[in-house]
Short mmCIF file of C-alpha atoms in Angstrom, two decimals:
data_model
loop_
_atom_site.label_atom_id
_atom_site.label_comp_id
_atom_site.label_asym_id
_atom_site.label_seq_id
_atom_site.Cartn_x
_atom_site.Cartn_y
_atom_site.Cartn_z
CA MET K 68 -59.00 -129.72 -64.28
CA PHE K 69 -60.87 -126.87 -62.84
CA ASN K 70 -64.73 -127.46 -62.66
CA PHE K 71 -67.48 -124.81 -61.63
CA LYS K 72 -70.86 -125.69 -60.48
CA ASN K 73 -73.39 -122.71 -59.43
CA VAL K 74 -70.88 -120.42 -58.43
CA LYS K 75 -71.82 -116.99 -57.64
CA TYR K 76 -69.75 -113.95 -56.59
CA LYS K 77 -71.59 -110.84 -55.45
CA ASP K 78 -73.74 -109.64 -58.16
CA ILE K 79 -70.96 -109.89 -60.51
CA LEU K 80 -70.84 -113.57 -61.64
CA ASP K 81 -73.45 -116.35 -61.83
CA ILE K 82 -71.85 -119.32 -63.28
CA LYS K 83 -73.96 -122.40 -63.81
CA ASP K 84 -71.38 -124.68 -65.15
CA LEU K 85 -67.64 -124.52 -66.51
CA HIS K 86 -64.84 -126.81 -67.49
CA ILE K 87 -61.60 -126.06 -67.94
CA GLU K 88 -59.35 -128.69 -69.49
CA LYS K 89 -55.76 -129.55 -68.37
CA ASN K 90 -53.05 -128.70 -70.71
CA LYS K 91 -55.23 -126.56 -73.21
CA ILE K 92 -55.14 -122.89 -73.97
CA THR K 93 -58.55 -121.29 -72.95
CA CYS K 94 -59.29 -117.55 -73.90
CA ILE K 95 -61.95 -115.83 -71.95
CA VAL K 96 -63.52 -112.85 -74.03
CA GLY K 97 -66.61 -110.60 -73.45
CA GLU K 98 -67.25 -107.13 -73.24
CA SER K 99 -65.54 -104.67 -70.66
CA GLY K 100 -67.34 -105.02 -67.25
CA SER K 101 -68.51 -108.52 -68.11
CA GLY K 102 -66.63 -110.01 -65.24
CA LYS K 103 -63.68 -111.51 -66.91
CA THR K 104 -61.04 -110.39 -64.37
CA THR K 105 -63.19 -111.42 -61.61
CA LEU K 106 -63.60 -114.80 -63.02
CA LEU K 107 -59.91 -115.42 -63.44
CA LYS K 108 -59.30 -114.36 -59.69
CA LEU K 109 -61.63 -117.21 -58.84
CA PHE K 110 -59.05 -119.69 -60.20
CA ASN K 111 -56.28 -119.26 -57.56
CA LYS K 112 -58.38 -117.99 -54.64
CA LEU K 113 -57.54 -114.33 -55.15
CA ILE K 114 -61.44 -114.22 -54.29
CA SER K 115 -63.77 -116.98 -53.20
CA PRO K 116 -67.34 -117.70 -54.29
CA ASP K 117 -70.24 -116.71 -52.03
CA LYS K 118 -72.06 -119.67 -53.30
CA GLY K 119 -71.34 -122.83 -55.36
CA LYS K 120 -68.16 -125.01 -55.62
CA ILE K 121 -65.03 -124.86 -57.82
CA LYS K 122 -62.83 -127.96 -58.15
CA TYR K 123 -59.15 -128.18 -59.06
CA MET K 124 -57.69 -131.51 -60.14
CA ASP K 125 -61.11 -133.19 -58.50
CA LYS K 126 -60.35 -131.54 -55.31
CA ASN K 127 -62.56 -128.71 -53.71
CA LEU K 128 -60.42 -125.34 -54.23
CA ARG K 129 -61.39 -124.35 -50.61
CA ASP K 130 -59.47 -127.14 -49.23
CA PHE K 131 -56.18 -126.13 -50.76
CA ASP K 132 -53.62 -123.81 -48.87
CA SER K 133 -54.00 -120.47 -50.83
CA VAL K 134 -50.13 -120.00 -50.66
CA LYS K 135 -49.50 -123.49 -51.87
CA LEU K 136 -52.07 -123.02 -54.66
CA ARG K 137 -50.69 -119.82 -56.07
CA ARG K 138 -47.21 -121.36 -56.59
CA GLU K 139 -49.26 -123.96 -58.92
CA VAL K 140 -51.68 -121.50 -60.38
CA VAL K 141 -49.86 -118.15 -60.96
CA MET K 142 -51.84 -115.15 -62.13
CA LEU K 143 -50.19 -112.13 -63.89
CA PRO K 144 -52.69 -109.00 -63.67
CA GLN K 145 -53.17 -106.58 -66.36
CA SER K 146 -50.98 -103.83 -64.60
CA PRO K 147 -48.19 -106.07 -63.14
CA ALA K 148 -45.93 -104.91 -60.31
CA ILE K 149 -42.37 -103.92 -61.34
CA TYR K 150 -40.10 -103.50 -58.49
CA GLU K 151 -36.84 -101.15 -58.16
CA GLY K 152 -33.76 -102.52 -59.62
CA SER K 153 -32.66 -104.32 -62.73
CA VAL K 154 -34.29 -106.62 -65.33
CA LYS K 155 -32.69 -109.43 -63.49
CA ASP K 156 -33.83 -108.44 -60.04
CA ASN K 157 -37.31 -108.49 -61.46
CA LEU K 158 -37.24 -111.87 -63.01
CA LEU K 159 -35.69 -113.20 -59.96
CA ILE K 160 -37.92 -111.64 -57.50
CA GLY K 161 -40.70 -113.88 -58.19
CA LEU K 162 -38.47 -116.92 -57.26
CA LYS K 163 -37.74 -115.32 -53.88
CA PHE K 164 -41.32 -114.47 -53.08
CA SER K 165 -42.36 -118.18 -53.77
CA GLU K 166 -39.39 -119.39 -51.73
CA LYS K 167 -37.85 -121.39 -54.58
CA ASP K 168 -33.98 -121.64 -54.00
CA GLU K 169 -33.06 -122.15 -57.68
CA VAL K 170 -29.97 -121.14 -58.91
CA THR K 171 -30.76 -119.67 -62.29
CA GLN K 172 -27.86 -119.01 -64.58
CA GLU K 173 -27.87 -115.76 -66.58
CA ASP K 174 -27.88 -117.49 -70.01
CA SER K 175 -31.42 -119.02 -68.76
CA LEU K 176 -32.72 -115.25 -68.00
CA MET K 177 -31.77 -114.00 -71.52
CA LYS K 178 -33.51 -117.05 -72.85
CA ILE K 179 -36.67 -115.97 -70.97
CA LEU K 180 -36.22 -112.40 -72.37
CA LYS K 181 -36.09 -113.70 -75.71
CA GLU K 182 -39.21 -115.82 -75.25
CA VAL K 183 -41.30 -112.52 -74.43
CA SER K 184 -39.55 -110.61 -77.06
CA LEU K 185 -37.67 -108.36 -74.78
CA ASN K 186 -34.63 -106.89 -76.02
CA LYS K 187 -33.07 -105.81 -73.03
CA ASN K 188 -29.97 -106.48 -70.76
CA LEU K 189 -30.15 -108.00 -67.56
CA GLN K 190 -28.71 -104.89 -65.81
CA ASP K 191 -31.21 -102.47 -67.43
CA ASN K 192 -33.25 -100.54 -65.10
CA ALA K 193 -36.47 -102.14 -64.98
CA GLU K 194 -38.41 -98.75 -63.78
CA LYS K 195 -37.36 -97.03 -66.91
CA MET K 196 -38.72 -99.24 -69.39
CA SER K 197 -42.14 -98.57 -71.20
CA GLY K 198 -45.42 -100.11 -70.04
CA GLY K 199 -45.15 -102.74 -72.88
CA GLU K 200 -41.73 -103.82 -71.85
CA GLN K 201 -42.78 -103.93 -68.23
CA GLN K 202 -45.65 -106.23 -69.07
CA ARG K 203 -43.34 -108.35 -70.92
CA LEU K 204 -40.82 -108.55 -68.16
CA ALA K 205 -43.71 -109.58 -65.70
CA LEU K 206 -44.64 -112.27 -68.23
CA GLY K 207 -40.96 -113.52 -68.27
CA ARG K 208 -41.11 -113.59 -64.31
CA ILE K 209 -43.90 -115.83 -64.22
CA ILE K 210 -42.46 -118.11 -66.89
CA LEU K 211 -39.52 -118.59 -64.70
CA LEU K 212 -41.78 -119.71 -61.82
CA ASP K 213 -42.73 -122.74 -64.05
CA PRO K 214 -46.31 -123.10 -62.57
CA ASN K 215 -48.77 -125.86 -63.68
CA VAL K 216 -51.30 -123.07 -64.58
CA TYR K 217 -50.84 -119.62 -66.09
CA LEU K 218 -53.80 -117.07 -65.45
CA LEU K 219 -53.14 -113.95 -67.58
CA ASP K 220 -55.44 -110.95 -67.56
CA GLU K 221 -55.09 -109.31 -71.02
CA PRO K 222 -51.30 -109.87 -71.02
CA SER K 223 -50.62 -107.78 -74.28
CA SER K 224 -53.11 -105.03 -73.67
CA ALA K 225 -49.96 -102.32 -73.67
CA LEU K 226 -48.56 -103.81 -76.84
CA ASP K 227 -48.88 -102.86 -80.42
CA GLU K 228 -50.74 -105.30 -82.63
CA GLU K 229 -47.65 -106.68 -84.24
CA THR K 230 -45.70 -107.26 -80.84
CA GLU K 231 -48.86 -108.61 -79.24
CA TYR K 232 -49.06 -111.39 -81.63
CA LEU K 233 -45.41 -112.29 -81.33
CA VAL K 234 -45.50 -112.43 -77.57
CA ILE K 235 -48.78 -114.50 -77.35
CA GLU K 236 -47.58 -116.88 -79.80
CA LYS K 237 -44.42 -117.48 -78.21
CA MET K 238 -46.20 -118.08 -74.85
CA VAL K 239 -48.70 -120.48 -76.25
CA ASP K 240 -45.67 -122.28 -77.78
CA HIS K 241 -43.98 -122.35 -74.17
CA VAL K 242 -47.18 -123.55 -72.77
CA ARG K 243 -47.78 -126.23 -75.38
CA LYS K 244 -44.07 -127.38 -75.19
CA ASN K 245 -44.20 -128.04 -71.59
CA ASN K 246 -47.50 -129.51 -71.01
CA LYS K 247 -48.77 -126.46 -69.09
CA THR K 248 -52.39 -124.89 -68.89
CA LEU K 249 -53.05 -121.44 -70.03
CA ILE K 250 -56.46 -119.49 -69.19
CA MET K 251 -56.22 -116.18 -70.55
CA VAL K 252 -58.27 -113.20 -70.75
CA THR K 253 -57.91 -111.13 -74.14
CA HIS K 254 -59.58 -108.13 -75.69
CA THR K 255 -58.56 -109.42 -79.14
CA LYS K 256 -60.73 -111.61 -81.08
CA ARG K 257 -58.18 -112.40 -83.46
CA ILE K 258 -55.78 -113.79 -80.50
CA ALA K 259 -58.44 -116.06 -79.01
CA GLU K 260 -59.70 -117.38 -82.51
CA GLU K 261 -56.08 -118.43 -83.78
CA PHE K 262 -54.64 -119.56 -80.42
CA ALA K 263 -57.29 -120.84 -78.28
CA ASP K 264 -58.28 -124.49 -77.80
CA ASN K 265 -61.54 -123.35 -76.21
CA ILE K 266 -63.38 -119.97 -76.10
CA VAL K 267 -65.46 -118.86 -72.98
CA GLU K 268 -67.31 -116.05 -73.71
CA VAL K 269 -68.76 -114.17 -70.39
CA LYS K 270 -71.78 -111.63 -70.57
CA LYS K 271 -73.02 -109.82 -67.77
CA GLY K 272 -71.54 -112.32 -65.28
CA LYS K 273 -72.88 -115.32 -67.06
CA ILE K 274 -71.18 -117.98 -69.43
CA VAL K 275 -73.08 -117.36 -72.66
CA SER K 276 -70.84 -119.93 -74.77
CA SER K 277 -67.92 -122.33 -74.10
CA GLY K 278 -66.48 -124.68 -76.53
CA GLY K 279 -63.63 -125.76 -78.55
CA VAL K 280 -61.94 -123.97 -81.68
CA ASP K 281 -61.92 -125.47 -84.97
CA HIS K 282 -58.44 -124.26 -86.48
CA GLU K 283 -58.72 -125.95 -89.99
#
């Protein structure tokens, strides 16, 4: 699905070769400052490489319209934006920004809140929620967008260990059931080993290992 060849970005990344499979869960791991978040931003052209080539669906990423690409390949940053208004407003604002004129029933929105283990009413004030609750709300927002690829940058960093496991488990289940692709930066080795199909380890801007996970 994605192929990197001789990709360089400033003095942060130097990636000789990287392949990301379609409809799989890929976890990117590595020490803090190793370049994981920078790597994630390359997948939907939030940044572009100085050298090398990135292909998405066998087409050079440079040839994609950036706005259209980001509707297919959606990124959730580690500290996502929360907007003034209710939980419902925050869920629907993603559809507005992406210019999707879908009519979404409230029961569908409640289902998404359940998927991300967020026990809130749709009319609750989003800005008064905790950091972990806001992180889950933002995750629900991108699930509603229904992209082909989810890019998640430590989506559970503000959660306790038990909630983290539950949220990631449900997200992975959603991705598998709907034949999506998930590329996720995680600081938790347990999460990567349990849920990933493939693990990519980054060290000092280079890929030091990339391969499948044996769950047996």
